[in-house]
mmCIF file of C-alpha atoms in Angstrom:
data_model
loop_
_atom_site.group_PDB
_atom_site.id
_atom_site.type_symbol
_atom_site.label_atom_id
_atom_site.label_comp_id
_atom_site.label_asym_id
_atom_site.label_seq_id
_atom_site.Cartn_x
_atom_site.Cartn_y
_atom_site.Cartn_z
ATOM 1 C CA UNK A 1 2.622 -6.169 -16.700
ATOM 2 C CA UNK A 2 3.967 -7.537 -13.372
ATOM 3 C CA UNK A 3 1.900 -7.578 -10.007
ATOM 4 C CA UNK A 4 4.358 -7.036 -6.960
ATOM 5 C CA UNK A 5 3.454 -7.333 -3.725
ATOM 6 C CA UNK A 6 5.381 -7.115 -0.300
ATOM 7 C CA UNK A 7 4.184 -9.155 2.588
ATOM 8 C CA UNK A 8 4.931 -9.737 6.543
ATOM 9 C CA UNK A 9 7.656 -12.936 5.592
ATOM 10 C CA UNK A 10 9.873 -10.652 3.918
ATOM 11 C CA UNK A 11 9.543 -11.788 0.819
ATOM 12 C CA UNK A 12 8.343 -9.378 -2.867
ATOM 13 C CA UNK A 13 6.073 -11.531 -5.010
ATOM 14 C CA UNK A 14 5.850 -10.853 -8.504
ATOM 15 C CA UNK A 15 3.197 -12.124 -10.803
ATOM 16 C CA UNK A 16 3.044 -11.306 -14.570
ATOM 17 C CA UNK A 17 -0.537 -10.272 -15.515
ATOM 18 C CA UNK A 18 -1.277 -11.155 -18.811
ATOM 19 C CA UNK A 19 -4.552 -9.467 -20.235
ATOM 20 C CA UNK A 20 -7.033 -11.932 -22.983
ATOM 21 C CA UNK A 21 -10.233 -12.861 -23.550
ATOM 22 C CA UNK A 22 -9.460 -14.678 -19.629
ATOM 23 C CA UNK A 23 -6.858 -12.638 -17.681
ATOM 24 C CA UNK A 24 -3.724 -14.515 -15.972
ATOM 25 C CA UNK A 25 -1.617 -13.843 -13.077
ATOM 26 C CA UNK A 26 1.563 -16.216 -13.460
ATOM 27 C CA UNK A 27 4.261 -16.290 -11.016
ATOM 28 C CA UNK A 28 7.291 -15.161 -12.270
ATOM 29 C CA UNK A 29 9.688 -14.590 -9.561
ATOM 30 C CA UNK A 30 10.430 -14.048 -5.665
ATOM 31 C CA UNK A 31 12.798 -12.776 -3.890
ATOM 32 C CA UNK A 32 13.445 -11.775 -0.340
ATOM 33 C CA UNK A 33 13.900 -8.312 -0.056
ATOM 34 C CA UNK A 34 14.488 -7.307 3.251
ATOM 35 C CA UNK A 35 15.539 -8.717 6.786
ATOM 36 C CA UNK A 36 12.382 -7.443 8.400
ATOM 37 C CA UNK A 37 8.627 -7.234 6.597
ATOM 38 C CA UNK A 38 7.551 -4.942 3.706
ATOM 39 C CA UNK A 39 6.012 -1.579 4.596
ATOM 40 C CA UNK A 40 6.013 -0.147 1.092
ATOM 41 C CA UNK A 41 6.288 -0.614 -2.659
ATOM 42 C CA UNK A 42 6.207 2.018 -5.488
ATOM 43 C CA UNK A 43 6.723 1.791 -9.129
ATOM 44 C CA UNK A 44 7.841 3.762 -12.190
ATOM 45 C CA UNK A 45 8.200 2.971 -15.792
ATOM 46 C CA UNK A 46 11.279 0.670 -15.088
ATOM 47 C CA UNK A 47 12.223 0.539 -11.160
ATOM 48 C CA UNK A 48 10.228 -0.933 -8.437
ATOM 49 C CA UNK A 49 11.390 -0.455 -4.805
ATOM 50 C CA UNK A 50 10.891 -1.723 -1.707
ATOM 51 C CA UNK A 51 10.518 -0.531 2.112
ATOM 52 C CA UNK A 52 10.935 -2.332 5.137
ATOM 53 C CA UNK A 53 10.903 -2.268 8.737
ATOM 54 C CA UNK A 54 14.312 -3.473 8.051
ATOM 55 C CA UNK A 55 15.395 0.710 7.846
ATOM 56 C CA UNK A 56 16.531 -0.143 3.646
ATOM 57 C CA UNK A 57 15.350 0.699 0.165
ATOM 58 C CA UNK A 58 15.830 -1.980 -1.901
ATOM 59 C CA UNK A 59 15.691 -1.287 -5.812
ATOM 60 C CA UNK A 60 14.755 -3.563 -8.421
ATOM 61 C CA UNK A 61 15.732 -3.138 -12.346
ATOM 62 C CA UNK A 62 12.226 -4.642 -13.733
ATOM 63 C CA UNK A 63 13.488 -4.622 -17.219
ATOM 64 C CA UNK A 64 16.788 -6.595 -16.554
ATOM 65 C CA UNK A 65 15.004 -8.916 -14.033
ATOM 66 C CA UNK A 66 17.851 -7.736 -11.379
ATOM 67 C CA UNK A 67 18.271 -6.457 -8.010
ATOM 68 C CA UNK A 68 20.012 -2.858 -8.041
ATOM 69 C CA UNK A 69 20.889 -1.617 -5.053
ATOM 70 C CA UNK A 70 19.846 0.006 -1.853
ATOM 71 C CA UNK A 71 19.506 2.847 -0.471
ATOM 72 C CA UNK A 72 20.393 3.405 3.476
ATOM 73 C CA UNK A 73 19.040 7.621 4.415
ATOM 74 C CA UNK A 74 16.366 6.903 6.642
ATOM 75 C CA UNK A 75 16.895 5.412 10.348
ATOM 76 C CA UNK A 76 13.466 4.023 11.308
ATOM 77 C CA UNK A 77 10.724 1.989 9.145
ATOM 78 C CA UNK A 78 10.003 2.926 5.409
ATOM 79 C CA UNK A 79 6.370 3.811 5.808
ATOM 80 C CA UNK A 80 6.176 5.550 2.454
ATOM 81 C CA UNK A 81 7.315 5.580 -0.905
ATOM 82 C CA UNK A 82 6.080 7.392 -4.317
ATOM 83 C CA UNK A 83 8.108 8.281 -7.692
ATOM 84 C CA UNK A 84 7.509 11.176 -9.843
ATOM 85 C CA UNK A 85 7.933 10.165 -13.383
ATOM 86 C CA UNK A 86 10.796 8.811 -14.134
ATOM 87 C CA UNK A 87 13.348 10.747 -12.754
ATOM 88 C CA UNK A 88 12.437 11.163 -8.960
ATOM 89 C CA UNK A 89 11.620 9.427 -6.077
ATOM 90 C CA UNK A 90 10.336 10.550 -2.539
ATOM 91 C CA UNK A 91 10.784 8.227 0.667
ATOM 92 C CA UNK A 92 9.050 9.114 4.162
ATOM 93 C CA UNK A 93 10.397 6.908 7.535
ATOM 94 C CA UNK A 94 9.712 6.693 11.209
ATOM 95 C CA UNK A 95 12.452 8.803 11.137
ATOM 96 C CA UNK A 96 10.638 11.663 10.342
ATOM 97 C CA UNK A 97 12.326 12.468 7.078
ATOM 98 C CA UNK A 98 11.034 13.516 3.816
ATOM 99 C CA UNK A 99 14.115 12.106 1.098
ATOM 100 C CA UNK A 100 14.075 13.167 -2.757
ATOM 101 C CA UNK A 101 16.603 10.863 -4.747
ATOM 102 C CA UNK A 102 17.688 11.463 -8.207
ATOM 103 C CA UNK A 103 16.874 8.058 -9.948
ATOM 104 C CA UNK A 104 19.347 8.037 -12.991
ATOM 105 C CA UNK A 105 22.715 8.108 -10.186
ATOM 106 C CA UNK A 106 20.426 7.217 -7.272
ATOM 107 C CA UNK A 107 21.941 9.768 -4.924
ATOM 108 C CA UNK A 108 19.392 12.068 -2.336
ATOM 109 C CA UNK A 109 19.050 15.490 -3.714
ATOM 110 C CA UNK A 110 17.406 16.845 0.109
ATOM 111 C CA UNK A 111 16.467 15.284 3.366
ATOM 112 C CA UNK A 112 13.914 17.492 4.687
ATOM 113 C CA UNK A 113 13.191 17.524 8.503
ATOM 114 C CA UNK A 114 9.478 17.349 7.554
ATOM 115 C CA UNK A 115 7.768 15.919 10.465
ATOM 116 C CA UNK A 116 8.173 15.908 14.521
ATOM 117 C CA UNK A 117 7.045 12.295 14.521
ATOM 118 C CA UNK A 118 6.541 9.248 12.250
ATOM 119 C CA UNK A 119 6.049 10.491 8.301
ATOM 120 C CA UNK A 120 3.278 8.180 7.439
ATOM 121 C CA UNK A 121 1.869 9.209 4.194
ATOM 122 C CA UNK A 122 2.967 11.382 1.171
ATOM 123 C CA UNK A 123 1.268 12.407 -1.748
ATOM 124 C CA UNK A 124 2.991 14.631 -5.175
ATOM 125 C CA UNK A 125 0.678 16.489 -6.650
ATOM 126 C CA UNK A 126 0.350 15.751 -10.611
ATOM 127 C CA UNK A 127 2.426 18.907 -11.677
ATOM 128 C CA UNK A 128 5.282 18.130 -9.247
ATOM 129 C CA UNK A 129 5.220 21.192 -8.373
ATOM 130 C CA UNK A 130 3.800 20.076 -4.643
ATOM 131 C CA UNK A 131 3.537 17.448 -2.244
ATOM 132 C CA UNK A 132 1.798 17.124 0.978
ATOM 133 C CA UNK A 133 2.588 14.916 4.020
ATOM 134 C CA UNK A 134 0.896 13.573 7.262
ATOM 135 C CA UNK A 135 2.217 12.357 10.455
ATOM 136 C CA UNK A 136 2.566 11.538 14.217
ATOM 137 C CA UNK A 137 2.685 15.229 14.929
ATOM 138 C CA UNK A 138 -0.727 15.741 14.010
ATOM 139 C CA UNK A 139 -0.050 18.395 11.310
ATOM 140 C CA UNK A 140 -0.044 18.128 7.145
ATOM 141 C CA UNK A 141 2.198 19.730 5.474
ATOM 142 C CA UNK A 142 2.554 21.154 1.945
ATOM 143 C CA UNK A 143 5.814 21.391 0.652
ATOM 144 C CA UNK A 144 7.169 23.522 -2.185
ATOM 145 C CA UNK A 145 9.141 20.628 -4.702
ATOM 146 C CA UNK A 146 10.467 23.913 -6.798
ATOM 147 C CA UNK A 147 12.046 25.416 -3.599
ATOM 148 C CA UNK A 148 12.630 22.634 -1.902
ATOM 149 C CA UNK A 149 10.728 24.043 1.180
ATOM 150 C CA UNK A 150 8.049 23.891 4.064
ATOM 151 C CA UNK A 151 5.068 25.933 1.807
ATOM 152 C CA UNK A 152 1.877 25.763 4.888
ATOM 153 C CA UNK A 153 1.251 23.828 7.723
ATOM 154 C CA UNK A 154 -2.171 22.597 8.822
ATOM 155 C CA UNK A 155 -2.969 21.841 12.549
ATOM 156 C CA UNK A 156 -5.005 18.155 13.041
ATOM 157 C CA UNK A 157 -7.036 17.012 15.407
ATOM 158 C CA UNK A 158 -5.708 13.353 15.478
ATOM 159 C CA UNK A 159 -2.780 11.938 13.337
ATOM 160 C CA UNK A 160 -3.562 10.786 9.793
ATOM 161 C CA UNK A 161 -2.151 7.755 8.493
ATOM 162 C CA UNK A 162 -2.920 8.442 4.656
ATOM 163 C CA UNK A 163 -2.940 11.296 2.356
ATOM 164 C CA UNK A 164 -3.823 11.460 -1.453
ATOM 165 C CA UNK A 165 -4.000 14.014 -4.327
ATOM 166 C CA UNK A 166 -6.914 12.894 -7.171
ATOM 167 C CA UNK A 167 -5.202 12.179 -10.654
ATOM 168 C CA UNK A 168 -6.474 15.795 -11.686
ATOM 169 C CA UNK A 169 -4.888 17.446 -8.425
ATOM 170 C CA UNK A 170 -8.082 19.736 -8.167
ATOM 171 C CA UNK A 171 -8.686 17.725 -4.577
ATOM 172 C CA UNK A 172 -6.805 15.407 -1.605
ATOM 173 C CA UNK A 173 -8.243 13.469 0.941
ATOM 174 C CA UNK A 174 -6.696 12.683 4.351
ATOM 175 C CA UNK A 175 -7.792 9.477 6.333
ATOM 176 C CA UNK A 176 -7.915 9.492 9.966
ATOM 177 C CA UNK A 177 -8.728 6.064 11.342
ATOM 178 C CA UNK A 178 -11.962 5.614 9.552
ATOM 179 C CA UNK A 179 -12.748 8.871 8.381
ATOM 180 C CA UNK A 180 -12.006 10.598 5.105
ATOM 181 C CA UNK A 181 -11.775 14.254 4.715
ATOM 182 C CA UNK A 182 -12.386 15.586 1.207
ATOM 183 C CA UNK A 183 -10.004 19.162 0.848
ATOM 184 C CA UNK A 184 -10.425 21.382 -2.554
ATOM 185 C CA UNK A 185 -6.765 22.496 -3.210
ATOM 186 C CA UNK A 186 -8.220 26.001 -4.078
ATOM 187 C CA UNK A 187 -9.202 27.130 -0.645
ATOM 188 C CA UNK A 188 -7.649 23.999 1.568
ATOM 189 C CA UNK A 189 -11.273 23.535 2.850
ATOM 190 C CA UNK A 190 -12.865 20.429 3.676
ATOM 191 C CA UNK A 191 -15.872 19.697 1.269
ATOM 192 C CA UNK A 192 -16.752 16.511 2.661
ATOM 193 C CA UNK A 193 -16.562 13.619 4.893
ATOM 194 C CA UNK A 194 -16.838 9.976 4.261
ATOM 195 C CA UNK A 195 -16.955 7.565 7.552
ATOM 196 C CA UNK A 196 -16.865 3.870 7.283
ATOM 197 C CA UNK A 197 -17.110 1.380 10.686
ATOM 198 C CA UNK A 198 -14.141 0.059 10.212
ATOM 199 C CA UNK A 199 -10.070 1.677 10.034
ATOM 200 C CA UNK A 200 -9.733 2.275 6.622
ATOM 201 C CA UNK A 201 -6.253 0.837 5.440
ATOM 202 C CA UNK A 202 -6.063 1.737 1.776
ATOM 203 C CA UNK A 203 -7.910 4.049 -0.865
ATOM 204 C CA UNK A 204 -7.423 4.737 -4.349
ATOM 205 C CA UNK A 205 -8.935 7.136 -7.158
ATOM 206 C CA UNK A 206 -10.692 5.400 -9.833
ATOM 207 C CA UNK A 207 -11.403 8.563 -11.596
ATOM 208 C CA UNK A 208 -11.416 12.181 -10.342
ATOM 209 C CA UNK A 209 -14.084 12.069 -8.564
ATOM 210 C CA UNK A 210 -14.585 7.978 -7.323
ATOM 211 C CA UNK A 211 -12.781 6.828 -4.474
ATOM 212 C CA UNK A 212 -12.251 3.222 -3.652
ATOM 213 C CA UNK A 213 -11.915 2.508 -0.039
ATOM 214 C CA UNK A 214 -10.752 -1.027 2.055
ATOM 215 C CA UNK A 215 -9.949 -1.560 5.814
ATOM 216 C CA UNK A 216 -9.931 -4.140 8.321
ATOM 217 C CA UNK A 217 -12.978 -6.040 6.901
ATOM 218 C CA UNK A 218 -13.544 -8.277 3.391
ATOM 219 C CA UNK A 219 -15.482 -5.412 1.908
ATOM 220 C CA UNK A 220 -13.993 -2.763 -1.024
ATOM 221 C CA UNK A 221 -16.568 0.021 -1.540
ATOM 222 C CA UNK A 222 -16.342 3.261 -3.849
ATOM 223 C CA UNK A 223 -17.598 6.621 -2.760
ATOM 224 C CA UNK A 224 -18.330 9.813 -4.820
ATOM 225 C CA UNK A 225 -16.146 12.510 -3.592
ATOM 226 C CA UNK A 226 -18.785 14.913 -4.699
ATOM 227 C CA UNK A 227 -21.941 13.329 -2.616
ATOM 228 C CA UNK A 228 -19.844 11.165 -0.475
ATOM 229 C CA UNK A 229 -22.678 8.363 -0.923
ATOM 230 C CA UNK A 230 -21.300 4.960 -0.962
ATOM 231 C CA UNK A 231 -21.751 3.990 -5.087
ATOM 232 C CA UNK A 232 -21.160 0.119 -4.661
ATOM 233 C CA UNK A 233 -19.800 -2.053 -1.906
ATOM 234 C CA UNK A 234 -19.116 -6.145 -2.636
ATOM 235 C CA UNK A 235 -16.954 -8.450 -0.378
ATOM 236 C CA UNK A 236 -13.516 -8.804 -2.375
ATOM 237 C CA UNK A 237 -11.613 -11.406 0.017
ATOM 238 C CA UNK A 238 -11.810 -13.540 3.175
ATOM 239 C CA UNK A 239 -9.824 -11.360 5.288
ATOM 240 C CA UNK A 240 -8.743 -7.817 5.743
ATOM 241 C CA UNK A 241 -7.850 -5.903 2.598
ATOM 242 C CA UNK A 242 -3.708 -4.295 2.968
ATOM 243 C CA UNK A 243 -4.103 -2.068 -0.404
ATOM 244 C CA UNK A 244 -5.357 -1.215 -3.326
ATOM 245 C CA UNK A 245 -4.076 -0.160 -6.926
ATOM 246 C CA UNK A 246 -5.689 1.108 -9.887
ATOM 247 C CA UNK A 247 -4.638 1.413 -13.762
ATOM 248 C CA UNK A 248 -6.414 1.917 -16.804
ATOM 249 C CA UNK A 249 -5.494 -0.114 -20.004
ATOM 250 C CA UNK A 250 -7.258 0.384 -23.273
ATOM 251 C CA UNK A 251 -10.317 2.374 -21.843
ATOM 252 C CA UNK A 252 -10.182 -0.655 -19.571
ATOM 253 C CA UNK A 253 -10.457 0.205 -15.957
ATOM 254 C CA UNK A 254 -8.837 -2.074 -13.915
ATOM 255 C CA UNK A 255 -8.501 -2.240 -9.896
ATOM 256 C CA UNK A 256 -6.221 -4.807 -7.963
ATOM 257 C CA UNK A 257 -6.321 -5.797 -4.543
ATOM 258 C CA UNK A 258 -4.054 -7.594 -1.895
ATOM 259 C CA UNK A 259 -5.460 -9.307 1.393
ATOM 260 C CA UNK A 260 -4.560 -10.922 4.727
ATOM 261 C CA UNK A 261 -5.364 -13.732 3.485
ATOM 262 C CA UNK A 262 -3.035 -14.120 0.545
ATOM 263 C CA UNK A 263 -4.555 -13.042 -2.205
ATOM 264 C CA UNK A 264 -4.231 -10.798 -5.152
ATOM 265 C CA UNK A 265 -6.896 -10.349 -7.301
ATOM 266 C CA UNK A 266 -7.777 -8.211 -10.319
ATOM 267 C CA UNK A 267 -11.087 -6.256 -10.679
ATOM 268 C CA UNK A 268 -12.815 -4.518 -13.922
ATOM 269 C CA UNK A 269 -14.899 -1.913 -13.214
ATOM 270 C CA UNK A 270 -17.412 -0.742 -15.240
ATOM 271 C CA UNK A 271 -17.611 3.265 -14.859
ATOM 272 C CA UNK A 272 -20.858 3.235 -17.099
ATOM 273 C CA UNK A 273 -22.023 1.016 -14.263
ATOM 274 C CA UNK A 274 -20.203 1.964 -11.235
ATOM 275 C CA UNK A 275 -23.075 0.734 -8.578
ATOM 276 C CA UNK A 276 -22.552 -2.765 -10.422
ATOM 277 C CA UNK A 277 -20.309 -5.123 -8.466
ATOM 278 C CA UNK A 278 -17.325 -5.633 -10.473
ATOM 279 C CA UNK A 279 -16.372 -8.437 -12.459
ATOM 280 C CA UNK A 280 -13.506 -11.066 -10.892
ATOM 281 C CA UNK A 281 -10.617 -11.124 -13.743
ATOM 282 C CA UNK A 282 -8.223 -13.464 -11.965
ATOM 283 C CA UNK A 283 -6.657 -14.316 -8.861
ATOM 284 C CA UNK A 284 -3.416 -15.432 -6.962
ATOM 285 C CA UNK A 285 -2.950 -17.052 -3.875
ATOM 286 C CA UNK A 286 0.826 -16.122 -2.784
ATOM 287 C CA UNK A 287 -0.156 -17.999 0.787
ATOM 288 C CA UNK A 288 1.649 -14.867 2.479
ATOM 289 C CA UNK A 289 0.440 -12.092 4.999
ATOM 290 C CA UNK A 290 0.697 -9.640 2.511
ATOM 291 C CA UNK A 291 1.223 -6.064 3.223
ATOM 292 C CA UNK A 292 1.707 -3.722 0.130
ATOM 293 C CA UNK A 293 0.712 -3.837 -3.310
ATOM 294 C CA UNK A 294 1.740 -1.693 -7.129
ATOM 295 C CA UNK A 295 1.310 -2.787 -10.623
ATOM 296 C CA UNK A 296 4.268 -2.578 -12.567
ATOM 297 C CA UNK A 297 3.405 -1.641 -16.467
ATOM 298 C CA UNK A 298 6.028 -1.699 -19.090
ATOM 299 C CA UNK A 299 5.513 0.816 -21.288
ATOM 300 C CA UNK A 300 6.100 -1.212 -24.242
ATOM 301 C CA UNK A 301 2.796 -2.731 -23.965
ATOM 302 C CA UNK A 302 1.206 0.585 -24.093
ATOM 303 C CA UNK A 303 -0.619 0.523 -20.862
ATOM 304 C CA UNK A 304 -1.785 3.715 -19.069
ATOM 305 C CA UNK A 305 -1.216 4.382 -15.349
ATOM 306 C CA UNK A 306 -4.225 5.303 -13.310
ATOM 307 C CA UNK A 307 -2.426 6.038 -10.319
ATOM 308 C CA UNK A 308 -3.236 9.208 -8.531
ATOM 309 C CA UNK A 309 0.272 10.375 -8.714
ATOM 310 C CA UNK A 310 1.658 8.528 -11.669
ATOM 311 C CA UNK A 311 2.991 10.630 -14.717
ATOM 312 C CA UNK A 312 1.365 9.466 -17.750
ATOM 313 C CA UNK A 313 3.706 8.339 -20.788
ATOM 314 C CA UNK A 314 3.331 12.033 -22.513
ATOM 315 C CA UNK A 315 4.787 13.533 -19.469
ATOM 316 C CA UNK A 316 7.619 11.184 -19.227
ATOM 317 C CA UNK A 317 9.743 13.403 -22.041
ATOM 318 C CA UNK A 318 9.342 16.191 -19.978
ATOM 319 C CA UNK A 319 10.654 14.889 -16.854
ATOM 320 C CA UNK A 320 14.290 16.050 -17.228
ATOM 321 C CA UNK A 321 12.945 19.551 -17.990
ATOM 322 C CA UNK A 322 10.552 19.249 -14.699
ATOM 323 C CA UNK A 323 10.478 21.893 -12.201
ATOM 324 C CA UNK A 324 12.322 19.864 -9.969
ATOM 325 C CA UNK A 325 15.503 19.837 -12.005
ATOM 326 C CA UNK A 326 15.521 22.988 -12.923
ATOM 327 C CA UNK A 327 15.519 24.349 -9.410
ATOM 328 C CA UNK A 328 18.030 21.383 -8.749
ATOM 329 C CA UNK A 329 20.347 23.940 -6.797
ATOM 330 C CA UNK A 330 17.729 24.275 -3.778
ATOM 331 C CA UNK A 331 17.695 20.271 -3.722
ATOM 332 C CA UNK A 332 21.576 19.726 -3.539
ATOM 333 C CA UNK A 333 23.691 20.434 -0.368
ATOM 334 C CA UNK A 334 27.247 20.313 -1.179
ATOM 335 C CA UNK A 335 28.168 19.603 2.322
ATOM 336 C CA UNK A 336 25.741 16.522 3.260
ATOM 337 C CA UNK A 337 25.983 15.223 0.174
ATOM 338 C CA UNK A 338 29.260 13.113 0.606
ATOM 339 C CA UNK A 339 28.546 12.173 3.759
ATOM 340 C CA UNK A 340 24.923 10.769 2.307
ATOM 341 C CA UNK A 341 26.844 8.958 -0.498
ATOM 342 C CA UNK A 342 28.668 7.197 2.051
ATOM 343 C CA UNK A 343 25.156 5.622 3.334
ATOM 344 C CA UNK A 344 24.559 4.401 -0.287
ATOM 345 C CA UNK A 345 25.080 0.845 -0.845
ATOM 346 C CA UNK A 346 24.539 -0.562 -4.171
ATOM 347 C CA UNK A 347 25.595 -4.298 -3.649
ATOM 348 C CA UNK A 348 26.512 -6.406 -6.507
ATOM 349 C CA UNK A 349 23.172 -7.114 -8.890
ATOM 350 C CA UNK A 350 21.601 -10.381 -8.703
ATOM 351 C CA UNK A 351 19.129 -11.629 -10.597
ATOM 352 C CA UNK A 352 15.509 -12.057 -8.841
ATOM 353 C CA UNK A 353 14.604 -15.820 -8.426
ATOM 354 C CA UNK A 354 12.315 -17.641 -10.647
ATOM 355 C CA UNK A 355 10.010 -19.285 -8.402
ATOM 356 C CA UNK A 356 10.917 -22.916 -9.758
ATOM 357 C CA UNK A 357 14.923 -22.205 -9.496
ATOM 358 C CA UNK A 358 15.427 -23.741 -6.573
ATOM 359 C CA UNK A 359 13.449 -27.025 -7.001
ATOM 360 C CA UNK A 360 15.324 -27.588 -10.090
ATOM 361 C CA UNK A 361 18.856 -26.937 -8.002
ATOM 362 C CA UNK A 362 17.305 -29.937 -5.783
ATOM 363 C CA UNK A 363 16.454 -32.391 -8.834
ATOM 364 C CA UNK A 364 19.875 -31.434 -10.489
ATOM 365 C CA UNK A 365 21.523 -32.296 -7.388
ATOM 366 C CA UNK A 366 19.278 -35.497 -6.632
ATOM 367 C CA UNK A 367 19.666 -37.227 -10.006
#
């Protein structure tokens, strides 16, 4: 299990998590990623990438420890980044582009004009099937992944800077400064509303129903979707909180969160006893402004995904026969498509630097 986290220096962290009777976060390598900070990080079962004001996609082979490439579609910050499964990855910019890539060749299958403005949040639903978008326009969109088109456009009142499907993809939730709106996907109604004082920066799903919710204060808090009553609210760091990620490992819930001031630190949380504060597991001080935050979990160790988007390990066999593939004609345009290999780069692989590496260099060099 490897903690990655982006931050303003340019530089992804990553920390390997090792669960016992007293959890440990290591450091195990850095590596700067990007000329420019880190706007976004995403994982799958083996890749982690990287976004960056910097206009790239960097990709990292977590398995063989080694950079892989980049990818260069978007012109404008990376603002958003999520895989589906194993197989397929969606990237949002400034640009205003929605981009699917094909993650066995790494080429982009469609670049969808999706928004007038700035893309700034994307959300698959579970099935694939979907995905929804928000940004600078004021409108969310749902797209149609098996057609590879617009599906229904919904008119805001002021932009929304995140959007989210719950794990079961019965709901989503939109945030809007410091509100959240609660939608059922059966009649795209709002159910709810959950306001907060401060912006709201980052939310997760802990379960269907349990939202977990930071901003621009110390504080994390969980809300039920359902009553939108805040459950439980405790002060988590000294500083504002960037993001938060969730994953369950053997019945173990687990939520891990990144802060201004440096910090990553790893939560249990009791569902049985959700209005109990949760217990501290460990904690890391990178001494970085960090700025984005996923949980790489190899697969090997048989870990579980709690991700609101993630595919879980049964689904990963299907992923080939997904209903993205098999529609792959409606992804593919024959006439961009060289012209969007050109703007792939895959530079030669390096490996991603221990964190001790170069003092060692030094002392070789000294003695």
């Amino acid at each position: 299990m490897e903690l990655v986290a982006g931050c303003y220096e340019q530089v992804l962290f990553g920390f390997a998590a090792r669960p016992s009777e007293s959890w440990t976060a290591v450091p195990d390598f850095t590596h700067h990623a990007h000329s420019a900070s880190l706007s976004a990080v995403a994982v799958n079962n083996r890749y982690v990438v990287t976004g960056s004001r910097d206009e790239t996609i960097q990709i990292y082979d977590m398995k063989k420890k080694i950079e892989h490439g980049a990818l260069l579609q978007h012109n404008g910050t990376i603002t958003c980044l999520e895989f589906y499964g194993t197989a397929h990855l969606l990237s949002g910019a400034e640009d205003g582009l929605i981009c699917i890539w094909n993650t066995k060749r790494w080429e982009c299958l469609k670049s969808i004009r999706a928004h007038k403005g700035h893309v700034t949040s994307l959300s698959i639903h579970p099935s694939g099937k979907l995905a929804l978008s928000v940004g600078t326009d004021k409108t969310l969109r749902t797209w149609n992944l098996v057609e590879g088109r617009s599906a229904f456009i919904k008119n805001l009142k002021q932009n929304a800077h995140i959007i989210k499907w719950s794990p079961d993809g019965e709901r989503y939730v939109t945030v809007i400064t410091n509100k959240v709106d609660i939608y059922k996907l059966e009649t795209a109604s709002i159910t709810g509303t959950i306001t907060t004082e401060k912006r709201i920066s980052s939310l997760r799903f802990i379960t269907d129903s349990i939202l977990a919710i930071a901003g621009d204060d110390e504080m994390i808090r969980f809300y039920s979707c359902d009553s939108q009553k805040c459950l439980c609210e405790f002060k988590a760091h000294e500083n504002r909180i960037k993001d938060i990620y969730s994953f369950e490992r053997e019945g173990q819930h687990v939520i891990v969160t990144a802060s201004s001031d440096g910090y990553i630190k790893m939560w249990n949380v009791d569902l049985n006893k959700i209005k109990d504060v949760p217990s501290l597991l460990c904690e890391v001080n990178t001494k970085a402004r960090l700025t984005c935050l996923a949980v790489w979990l190899d697969q090997a160790s048989e870990t579980k995904e709690n991700s609101d988007t993630a595919a879980t390990s049964s689904q990963a066999n299907e992923d080939e026969k997904s209903s993205i593939v098999r529609k792959k004609v409606c992804w593919t345009d024959n006439v961009d498509k060289i012209e969007k290999r050109k703007r792939k780069i895959t530079p030669e692989k390096q490996k991603l630097e221990a964190p001790l590496q170069k003092k060692k260099k030094k002392r070789n060099s000294s003695a």
